[in-house]
Short mmCIF file of C-alpha atoms in Angstrom, two decimals:
data_model
loop_
_atom_site.label_atom_id
_atom_site.label_comp_id
_atom_site.label_asym_id
_atom_site.label_seq_id
_atom_site.Cartn_x
_atom_site.Cartn_y
_atom_site.Cartn_z
CA ALA A 92 0.00 0.00 0.00
CA GLU A 93 1.01 3.60 -0.58
CA PHE A 94 -0.58 6.88 0.36
CA GLN A 95 -0.26 10.54 -0.44
CA ILE A 96 -0.41 13.49 1.90
CA ASN A 97 -1.83 16.89 1.00
CA GLU A 98 1.11 19.24 1.54
CA THR A 99 -1.15 22.12 2.53
CA THR A 100 -3.40 20.42 5.06
CA GLY A 101 -1.13 17.56 6.13
CA SER A 102 -4.05 15.18 5.71
CA ILE A 103 -4.13 12.01 3.66
CA SER A 104 -5.41 12.61 0.14
CA LYS A 105 -4.99 9.37 -1.79
CA ILE A 106 -4.33 5.68 -1.17
CA ILE A 107 -2.95 3.24 -3.72
CA MET A 108 -3.55 -0.42 -3.00
CA ASN A 109 -4.20 -3.58 -4.99
CA ASN A 110 -3.41 -1.60 -8.18
CA ILE A 111 -6.27 0.79 -7.40
CA SER A 112 -5.76 4.49 -6.75
CA LEU A 113 -8.50 6.02 -4.63
CA ASP A 114 -9.03 9.61 -3.53
CA PHE A 115 -9.23 9.37 0.21
CA ASN A 116 -9.77 11.84 3.00
CA GLN A 117 -9.69 11.38 6.74
CA GLU A 118 -10.61 13.90 9.41
CA PHE A 119 -11.35 14.10 13.10
CA LEU A 120 -14.65 15.63 14.19
CA TYR A 121 -16.73 15.78 17.33
CA TYR A 122 -20.38 15.74 18.23
CA LYS A 123 -21.64 17.81 21.11
CA GLY A 124 -23.59 15.66 23.53
CA PHE A 125 -27.22 16.59 24.16
CA VAL A 126 -27.89 17.99 27.63
CA GLY A 127 -31.35 17.77 29.23
CA ASN A 128 -33.11 17.19 32.54
CA ASN A 129 -33.88 13.52 31.70
CA GLU A 130 -37.56 13.89 32.71
CA VAL A 131 -38.91 12.82 29.31
CA PHE A 132 -37.12 11.03 26.51
CA ALA A 133 -36.81 14.19 24.46
CA ASN A 134 -34.81 15.69 27.31
CA ARG A 135 -32.53 12.73 27.82
CA SER A 136 -28.84 13.64 28.01
CA SER A 137 -26.18 11.90 25.98
CA GLY A 138 -24.32 9.64 28.38
CA ALA A 139 -22.89 6.24 29.15
CA TYR A 140 -25.88 4.26 27.81
CA ILE A 141 -27.06 6.38 24.90
CA PHE A 142 -25.42 8.46 22.21
CA ARG A 143 -27.56 11.56 21.58
CA PRO A 144 -25.56 14.12 19.65
CA TYR A 145 -26.64 17.74 19.58
CA GLY A 146 -26.53 18.67 15.90
CA LYS A 147 -24.03 17.69 13.26
CA ALA A 148 -20.39 16.88 13.80
CA SER A 149 -17.99 19.82 14.01
CA SER A 150 -14.50 19.75 12.62
CA ILE A 151 -11.65 19.79 15.05
CA GLU A 152 -9.99 23.19 14.90
CA ASN A 153 -6.45 22.31 14.18
CA GLN A 154 -3.11 23.23 12.88
CA ASN A 155 -2.01 19.88 11.61
CA GLN A 156 1.73 19.55 12.19
CA VAL A 157 3.28 16.74 10.22
CA LYS A 158 6.53 14.79 10.42
CA ILE A 159 7.32 12.20 7.77
CA TYR A 160 9.58 9.18 8.28
CA LEU A 161 10.32 7.09 5.20
CA GLY A 162 12.02 3.74 5.59
CA ASN A 163 12.47 0.35 4.00
CA LEU A 164 10.40 -1.50 6.60
CA VAL A 165 7.83 1.11 7.46
CA SER A 166 6.89 4.63 6.47
CA GLU A 167 5.07 6.85 8.91
CA VAL A 168 3.43 10.25 9.00
CA HIS A 169 3.11 11.69 12.49
CA GLN A 170 0.25 14.19 12.66
CA GLN A 171 -0.41 16.51 15.58
CA TYR A 172 -3.85 18.10 15.22
CA ASN A 173 -4.04 19.86 18.58
CA ASP A 174 -3.13 19.26 22.23
CA TRP A 175 -5.44 16.27 22.49
CA ILE A 176 -5.63 14.64 19.04
CA SER A 177 -2.71 13.15 17.19
CA GLN A 178 -2.22 10.28 14.80
CA ILE A 179 0.35 8.12 13.06
CA ILE A 180 -0.48 6.99 9.53
CA ARG A 181 1.65 3.97 8.76
CA VAL A 182 2.37 1.52 5.94
CA TYR A 183 4.56 -1.51 6.40
CA SER A 184 6.48 -2.83 3.45
CA GLY A 185 4.67 -5.74 1.83
CA GLU A 186 1.36 -5.13 3.59
CA THR A 187 -1.85 -4.24 1.79
CA TYR A 188 -3.37 -1.94 4.37
CA VAL A 189 -2.86 1.54 5.75
CA GLU A 190 -2.84 1.83 9.52
CA PHE A 191 -4.30 4.87 11.31
CA ASP A 192 -2.89 4.83 14.86
CA TRP A 193 -4.91 7.51 16.67
CA ILE A 194 -4.39 9.05 20.11
CA VAL A 195 -7.32 11.04 21.53
CA GLY A 196 -7.54 12.75 24.90
CA PRO A 197 -7.70 14.17 27.46
CA ILE A 198 -10.84 15.68 25.92
CA PRO A 199 -11.21 19.29 27.10
CA THR A 200 -14.30 20.27 29.07
CA ASP A 201 -14.71 23.77 27.73
CA ASP A 202 -18.50 23.71 27.35
CA ALA A 203 -21.50 22.09 29.06
CA HIS A 204 -22.16 19.59 26.28
CA GLY A 205 -19.10 17.42 26.39
CA LYS A 206 -17.48 16.08 23.24
CA GLU A 207 -17.84 12.77 21.40
CA ILE A 208 -14.90 12.37 19.06
CA ILE A 209 -15.14 10.52 15.75
CA THR A 210 -12.89 9.85 12.80
CA ARG A 211 -14.45 10.03 9.36
CA TYR A 212 -13.06 8.42 6.21
CA THR A 213 -14.35 9.83 2.93
CA THR A 214 -14.05 8.19 -0.49
CA PRO A 215 -15.71 8.89 -3.86
CA LEU A 216 -17.63 5.59 -3.72
CA ASP A 217 -21.31 5.75 -4.58
CA SER A 218 -22.39 3.39 -1.83
CA ASN A 219 -26.11 3.90 -2.39
CA SER A 220 -27.07 4.28 1.31
CA LEU A 221 -25.67 0.82 2.05
CA PHE A 222 -22.94 -0.14 4.45
CA TYR A 223 -21.91 -3.32 6.19
CA THR A 224 -20.94 -4.09 9.77
CA ASP A 225 -19.89 -7.29 11.47
CA SER A 226 -22.05 -6.48 14.49
CA ASN A 227 -22.33 -9.37 16.95
CA GLY A 228 -19.07 -10.87 15.70
CA ARG A 229 -20.78 -13.53 13.63
CA GLU A 230 -21.80 -12.45 10.17
CA THR A 231 -21.54 -9.27 8.18
CA LEU A 232 -24.90 -7.53 8.17
CA THR A 233 -26.19 -5.12 5.54
CA ARG A 234 -27.21 -1.74 6.97
CA ILE A 235 -29.35 0.70 5.00
CA ARG A 236 -29.26 4.33 6.05
CA ASN A 237 -32.55 5.59 7.53
CA PHE A 238 -34.17 2.18 7.11
CA ARG A 239 -35.28 -0.81 9.17
CA PRO A 240 -36.15 -4.10 7.48
CA THR A 241 -39.38 -4.80 9.41
CA TRP A 242 -41.15 -1.46 9.85
CA ASN A 243 -41.51 1.94 8.23
CA LEU A 244 -38.95 4.14 9.88
CA ASN A 245 -39.48 7.76 10.82
CA LEU A 246 -36.12 8.51 12.31
CA LYS A 247 -36.07 11.22 14.98
CA GLU A 248 -32.34 10.82 15.65
CA PRO A 249 -30.66 10.91 12.24
CA VAL A 250 -27.12 10.38 13.54
CA ALA A 251 -27.51 8.00 16.48
CA GLY A 252 -30.31 6.13 14.68
CA ASN A 253 -27.85 5.17 11.97
CA TYR A 254 -25.07 4.10 14.33
CA TYR A 255 -24.40 0.37 14.67
CA PRO A 256 -21.99 -1.76 16.68
CA VAL A 257 -18.78 -2.57 14.84
CA THR A 258 -16.93 -5.54 16.28
CA SER A 259 -14.02 -5.64 13.87
CA LYS A 260 -15.13 -4.38 10.44
CA ILE A 261 -17.26 -1.73 8.73
CA SER A 262 -17.30 -1.40 4.95
CA ILE A 263 -18.92 0.23 1.94
CA ARG A 264 -19.10 -0.96 -1.65
CA GLU A 265 -19.57 0.31 -5.17
CA LYS A 266 -20.04 -2.49 -7.67
CA ASP A 267 -17.02 -4.76 -7.24
CA LEU A 268 -14.95 -2.35 -5.15
CA GLU A 269 -15.05 -2.62 -1.37
CA VAL A 270 -13.50 -0.20 1.14
CA ALA A 271 -13.26 -1.54 4.68
CA VAL A 272 -12.07 -0.15 7.98
CA LEU A 273 -10.94 -2.90 10.35
CA THR A 274 -10.90 -1.98 14.04
CA ASP A 275 -8.76 -3.26 16.89
CA ARG A 276 -11.72 -3.14 19.32
CA ALA A 277 -15.49 -2.89 19.28
CA GLN A 278 -16.67 0.62 18.43
CA GLY A 279 -19.78 2.40 17.20
CA GLY A 280 -19.84 3.28 13.53
CA SER A 281 -21.94 4.49 10.63
CA SER A 282 -22.00 5.76 7.07
CA LEU A 283 -24.03 8.97 7.19
CA GLU A 284 -23.25 9.94 3.59
CA ASP A 285 -22.47 7.83 0.55
CA GLY A 286 -18.77 7.05 0.38
CA GLN A 287 -18.20 7.80 4.06
CA ILE A 288 -17.36 5.65 7.05
CA GLU A 289 -17.19 7.09 10.55
CA LEU A 290 -16.27 5.52 13.86
CA MET A 291 -16.61 6.76 17.44
CA LEU A 292 -13.22 6.99 19.15
CA HIS A 293 -13.68 8.59 22.55
CA ARG A 294 -16.44 10.29 24.53
CA LYS A 295 -16.65 12.72 27.40
CA CYS A 296 -20.20 13.45 28.51
CA LEU A 297 -20.69 15.84 31.39
CA HIS A 298 -24.22 14.74 32.33
CA ASP A 299 -25.69 11.43 33.45
CA ASP A 300 -28.27 9.99 31.03
CA ALA A 301 -30.39 8.60 33.92
CA PHE A 302 -30.36 5.02 32.72
CA GLY A 303 -28.83 3.68 35.89
CA VAL A 304 -25.15 4.37 36.39
CA GLY A 305 -25.83 7.62 38.19
CA GLU A 306 -22.75 9.50 37.05
CA ALA A 307 -21.54 11.28 33.94
CA LEU A 308 -19.22 9.52 31.48
CA ASN A 309 -16.29 11.69 32.49
CA GLU A 310 -13.47 9.36 33.37
CA THR A 311 -10.02 10.32 34.64
CA ALA A 312 -6.66 8.72 35.23
CA PHE A 313 -3.79 10.41 37.06
CA ASP A 314 -6.18 13.35 37.67
CA LYS A 315 -6.47 13.98 33.93
CA GLY A 316 -9.10 12.96 31.42
CA LEU A 317 -8.56 9.54 29.85
CA VAL A 318 -6.37 9.23 26.78
CA THR A 319 -7.29 6.48 24.34
CA ARG A 320 -5.08 5.01 21.64
CA GLY A 321 -6.05 2.54 18.96
CA SER A 322 -5.68 1.56 15.34
CA HIS A 323 -7.81 1.36 12.26
CA TYR A 324 -6.65 -0.63 9.26
CA VAL A 325 -7.98 0.63 5.93
CA VAL A 326 -8.06 -1.85 3.08
CA PHE A 327 -9.77 -1.84 -0.29
CA GLY A 328 -9.86 -3.94 -3.42
CA THR A 329 -12.01 -6.13 -5.59
CA LYS A 330 -12.74 -9.80 -6.06
CA LYS A 331 -9.77 -9.98 -8.42
CA ASN A 332 -6.76 -8.39 -6.77
CA PRO A 333 -3.18 -8.63 -8.07
CA SER A 334 -2.22 -10.81 -5.12
CA GLY A 335 -4.81 -13.34 -6.22
CA LYS A 336 -6.63 -12.89 -2.92
CA THR A 337 -10.12 -11.45 -2.95
CA ILE A 338 -10.70 -8.39 -0.79
CA ALA A 339 -12.68 -10.57 1.61
CA ALA A 340 -9.71 -12.94 1.99
CA GLN A 341 -7.35 -10.01 2.57
CA GLU A 342 -9.64 -8.59 5.25
CA LYS A 343 -9.95 -11.94 7.00
CA ASP A 344 -6.17 -12.37 6.97
CA ILE A 345 -5.58 -8.92 8.50
CA ILE A 346 -8.31 -9.32 11.12
CA GLN A 347 -6.88 -12.67 12.23
CA ARG A 348 -3.38 -11.24 12.47
CA LYS A 349 -4.52 -8.21 14.43
CA LEU A 350 -7.14 -9.66 16.77
CA LEU A 351 -5.19 -12.88 17.38
CA SER A 352 -1.87 -11.15 17.21
CA SER A 353 1.39 -12.94 17.91
CA TRP A 354 2.58 -12.64 21.50
CA THR A 355 5.85 -10.89 22.26
CA PHE A 356 7.99 -12.03 25.20
CA LEU A 357 11.30 -10.66 26.43
CA SER A 358 14.15 -12.46 28.16
CA PRO A 359 17.52 -11.27 29.50
CA THR A 360 20.70 -12.27 27.70
CA ASN A 361 22.69 -12.14 30.95
CA GLY A 362 25.53 -10.49 29.09
CA LEU A 363 25.99 -13.38 26.65
CA THR A 364 26.87 -12.91 23.01
CA TYR A 365 24.61 -14.30 20.30
CA GLN A 366 26.83 -17.36 19.82
CA GLN A 367 27.00 -18.05 23.55
CA TYR A 368 23.29 -17.57 23.98
CA LYS A 369 22.42 -19.80 21.06
CA ARG B 300 -4.16 -24.94 37.01
CA VAL B 301 -4.65 -22.52 39.86
CA ASP B 302 -2.50 -19.92 38.08
CA LEU B 303 -5.38 -19.44 35.65
CA ASN B 304 -8.08 -18.98 38.29
CA ALA B 305 -7.58 -15.26 38.88
CA LEU B 306 -8.05 -14.50 35.19
CA ARG B 307 -10.96 -16.96 34.95
CA GLU B 308 -12.70 -15.17 37.80
CA ALA B 309 -11.91 -11.76 36.32
CA MET B 310 -13.38 -12.75 32.96
CA GLY B 311 -16.46 -14.12 34.72
CA VAL B 312 -16.99 -10.84 36.56
CA MET B 313 -16.35 -8.75 33.42
CA GLN B 314 -18.71 -10.70 31.21
CA HIS B 315 -21.49 -10.93 33.79
CA HIS B 316 -21.40 -7.20 34.51
CA ASP B 317 -20.82 -5.97 30.92
CA ALA B 318 -17.63 -4.38 32.15
CA ILE B 319 -15.59 -1.74 30.34
CA THR B 320 -18.50 -0.14 28.51
CA GLY B 321 -18.80 3.01 30.61
CA THR B 322 -22.04 1.83 32.22
CA GLU B 323 -20.37 1.10 35.54
CA LYS B 324 -19.33 3.74 38.03
CA GLU B 325 -15.81 4.98 37.54
CA HIS B 326 -14.41 3.53 40.76
CA VAL B 327 -15.92 0.18 39.73
CA ALA B 328 -14.20 0.47 36.34
CA HIS B 329 -10.91 1.03 38.16
CA ASP B 330 -11.61 -2.03 40.29
CA TYR B 331 -12.28 -4.09 37.16
CA SER B 332 -8.92 -2.92 35.78
CA ARG B 333 -7.25 -4.00 39.02
CA ILE B 334 -8.90 -7.44 38.97
CA LEU B 335 -8.06 -7.97 35.29
CA ALA B 336 -4.44 -6.84 35.68
CA LYS B 337 -3.99 -9.19 38.64
CA GLY B 338 -5.48 -12.06 36.66
CA MET B 339 -3.18 -11.45 33.71
CA ASP B 340 -0.21 -11.10 36.02
CA GLU B 341 -0.88 -14.50 37.57
CA CYS B 342 -1.01 -16.02 34.09
CA ASN B 343 2.53 -14.92 33.37
CA PHE B 344 3.99 -17.94 35.12
CA ILE B 345 1.89 -20.41 33.15
CA THR B 346 2.67 -18.77 29.81
CA ALA B 347 6.38 -18.68 30.68
CA SER B 348 6.42 -22.33 31.71
CA ALA B 349 4.42 -23.41 28.63
CA LEU B 350 6.69 -21.42 26.34
CA SER B 351 9.76 -22.85 28.09
CA LYS B 352 8.62 -26.33 27.10
CA LEU B 353 8.38 -25.22 23.47
CA VAL B 354 11.64 -23.29 23.45
CA ALA B 355 13.73 -25.96 25.17
CA PRO B 356 11.88 -29.24 24.58
CA GLU B 357 15.00 -31.30 25.16
CA GLU B 358 15.09 -30.18 28.79
CA LYS B 359 13.41 -32.60 31.14
CA LEU B 360 10.55 -31.14 33.10
CA PHE B 361 12.07 -32.44 36.32
CA VAL B 362 15.73 -32.79 37.18
CA ASN B 363 16.47 -34.88 40.29
CA ASP B 364 12.81 -34.51 41.23
CA GLU B 365 13.21 -30.74 41.12
CA PRO B 366 11.27 -28.69 38.57
CA ALA B 367 13.44 -27.63 35.69
CA PRO B 368 14.09 -23.90 35.54
CA VAL B 369 11.57 -21.82 33.64
CA ILE B 370 13.01 -19.36 31.18
CA PRO B 371 12.18 -15.89 32.52
CA PHE B 372 9.81 -14.57 29.86
CA GLU B 373 8.61 -11.04 30.52
CA THR B 374 5.75 -9.20 28.86
CA CYS B 375 5.25 -5.49 28.39
CA PRO B 376 1.62 -4.62 29.15
CA LEU B 377 2.24 -0.89 28.65
CA LEU B 378 3.20 -1.06 24.99
CA ASN B 379 0.02 0.89 24.25
CA VAL B 380 1.84 3.94 25.63
CA SER B 381 5.16 2.82 24.07
CA GLN B 382 6.61 1.98 27.48
CA CYS B 383 8.57 -1.13 28.44
CA GLY B 384 10.74 -1.18 31.56
CA PHE B 385 12.55 -4.34 30.46
CA THR B 386 13.89 -3.03 27.16
CA GLU B 387 14.73 0.33 28.69
CA LYS B 388 16.83 -1.24 31.48
CA ASN B 389 18.68 -3.81 29.38
CA ASN B 390 21.15 -3.11 26.59
CA GLY B 391 20.62 -6.60 25.24
CA PHE B 392 17.60 -8.87 25.33
CA VAL B 393 15.92 -11.70 23.47
CA VAL B 394 12.53 -11.18 21.84
CA THR B 395 10.50 -14.36 21.51
CA VAL B 396 7.44 -14.12 19.30
CA TYR B 397 4.78 -16.83 19.61
CA ASN B 398 2.23 -17.30 16.82
CA PRO B 399 -1.13 -18.51 18.19
CA LEU B 400 -2.61 -19.06 14.71
CA SER B 401 -2.63 -22.38 12.87
CA ARG B 402 -0.87 -20.93 9.84
CA PRO B 403 2.45 -19.13 9.36
CA VAL B 404 2.34 -15.35 9.78
CA SER B 405 4.77 -12.46 9.85
CA LYS B 406 4.63 -9.60 12.29
CA HIS B 407 6.39 -6.26 12.54
CA ILE B 408 7.71 -6.03 16.09
CA ARG B 409 7.83 -2.59 17.73
CA ILE B 410 9.79 -2.17 20.94
CA PRO B 411 10.28 1.06 22.92
CA ILE B 412 13.99 1.72 23.44
CA ARG B 413 16.27 4.39 24.84
CA GLY B 414 19.19 4.05 22.44
CA ASP B 415 19.68 4.98 18.80
CA HIS B 416 21.47 1.94 17.37
CA TYR B 417 20.57 -1.72 17.77
CA VAL B 418 21.49 -4.98 16.07
CA VAL B 419 18.80 -7.65 15.66
CA ILE B 420 19.84 -11.22 14.82
CA ASP B 421 17.34 -13.85 13.72
CA PRO B 422 17.39 -17.55 14.74
CA LYS B 423 19.60 -18.43 11.76
CA GLY B 424 22.21 -15.86 12.73
CA ASN B 425 21.29 -13.34 10.06
CA GLN B 426 21.30 -9.68 10.92
CA LEU B 427 17.90 -8.18 10.16
CA ASP B 428 16.95 -4.85 8.68
CA THR B 429 15.76 -2.56 11.45
CA GLU B 430 14.35 0.88 11.74
CA ILE B 431 14.29 3.27 14.67
CA ILE B 432 11.57 5.89 14.69
CA PRO B 433 10.99 8.56 17.35
CA ILE B 434 7.94 8.15 19.57
CA PRO B 435 5.62 11.11 18.91
CA GLU B 436 5.53 13.88 21.51
CA SER B 437 1.81 13.27 22.06
CA ILE B 438 2.59 9.78 23.40
CA LEU B 439 5.53 10.93 25.51
CA ARG B 440 3.24 13.23 27.46
CA ILE B 441 0.34 10.81 28.09
CA PRO B 442 -0.56 11.22 31.79
CA GLY B 443 0.94 8.43 33.89
CA ARG B 444 3.55 7.37 31.33
CA LYS B 445 6.83 6.77 33.16
CA SER B 446 9.37 5.91 30.54
CA ASN B 447 12.72 7.05 29.22
CA ALA B 448 12.07 5.46 25.83
CA LYS B 449 12.22 8.06 23.09
CA ASN B 450 12.33 5.72 20.10
CA GLU B 451 10.79 2.52 18.85
CA LEU B 452 12.85 -0.29 17.33
CA ILE B 453 11.06 -2.01 14.44
CA PHE B 454 11.92 -5.26 12.75
CA LEU B 455 10.07 -7.98 10.88
CA ALA B 456 9.53 -11.34 12.57
CA SER B 457 8.91 -13.23 9.36
CA ASN B 458 7.29 -16.57 8.71
CA LEU B 459 6.48 -17.46 12.32
CA PRO B 460 5.51 -21.15 12.38
CA PRO B 461 1.93 -22.15 13.24
CA LEU B 462 1.50 -22.48 17.02
CA GLY B 463 5.23 -21.95 17.25
CA PHE B 464 7.82 -19.29 17.94
CA LYS B 465 11.00 -17.58 16.81
CA SER B 466 13.50 -15.80 19.03
CA TYR B 467 15.50 -12.72 18.05
CA PHE B 468 18.68 -11.53 19.74
CA VAL B 469 18.70 -7.76 20.19
CA GLU B 470 21.75 -5.80 21.28
CA GLU B 471 22.47 -2.11 21.57
CA ALA B 472 25.39 -1.10 19.40
CA SER B 473 27.35 1.98 18.59
CA GLU B 474 26.96 3.37 15.10
CA ASN B 475 30.49 2.19 14.27
CA ASP B 476 29.66 -1.37 15.32
CA LEU B 477 26.92 -1.66 12.74
CA PRO B 478 28.25 -3.63 9.80
CA GLN B 479 28.19 -2.01 6.41
CA LYS B 480 25.40 -3.45 4.33
CA PRO B 481 24.45 -3.13 0.70
CA HIS B 482 22.68 0.13 -0.01
CA LYS B 483 19.39 -1.55 -0.87
CA ASN B 484 19.15 -3.06 2.59
CA LYS B 485 20.16 0.03 4.49
CA SER B 486 17.35 1.72 6.26
CA ARG B 487 17.04 5.32 5.15
CA LEU B 488 14.91 7.51 7.31
CA ARG B 489 14.05 11.03 6.36
CA GLU B 490 12.31 13.46 8.62
#
């Protein structure tokens, strides 16, 4: 895999993989959490149990500082968006995926709403309101935006109502081409516009949602807000890729290697040389 | 195996209470972390002894009715903040990579380190290509991180056998000690 960076914004602008070149954008945004008195459902605050954003997602105000490291084994772009969002975009030699290693937090508490941070991947794919999630860890399920298969939907919550659990994969398709984001943990995700995939990364809600826990989702460690770090692996291709593997086979291979990753152990050499130790 | 019981109990508690979703009180979440960490810690002995049997199968399990020594395998649970006390304290160490899958895989190993030059030798005695990349400032300042590691050492553990392992000998070296290699194999980093 290869990728290109926009020299002006420091953001990713194109990915080349499986002999396919795809315009690609990635950005960090946040939803404000709804704040209410919890007396009726319409006044329910966004909190630990429910995601109720207040309006559309806002872009993170940033001055993206970028450092680029090019090597034979791995090439990395270190991005610093602001004091609490940074990211490493990484490609390993010989691998057909691009890794987005994000670090989010401590989320500032500069307003009453709290912030719910997402990353959004945008491609030119005409995905026709369809996206796919592997919710429940068993099979990939087709999701249709603003639709439920067994009743006529009148969606009052256009963002949260289209969010689904993502255990390890969320994808979109146009004809034979599939773009997938593989996650290293279960997250919430959606495709709110054709060609887009977004995933929830971190949340700080300053009000309890009155579903039982009795406290706001405002966690700390070492007297600071929590910092979370994780990886997304972006992969795309068709049923006939140059490697001979279908895109589904590539995804399965990567998911196995990431979720059942090899274990690393360390031992002392006790001052021995390689020959002595061997 | 009693060494597994702490983690068994932790997993039972976590699954029954839907832990780590934010729907428990914060001090309960911290308690879950404590229980889970203790469970994983108690599993270290059983993983080390199991791996010792794989690494040195010719050793008898008992010598003169005494248990054979277990190779001291350490893990680094804080790699998510690029911190590892073991690699920061030791100038040389052995990295053993165990593949739990039933097919061969390769994995890029990333290890936090203090130094700038390291030599990595694979099980056949070949020196591997390595790269050393600075840890981003945003990770260095994560609250609670206590580490002197400023860089990460990266190398490829290739073709790990199914349900098997490979060990790599890692040693800090001065720049002059690094053997000259053909240009195509030389790591070239550009910031």
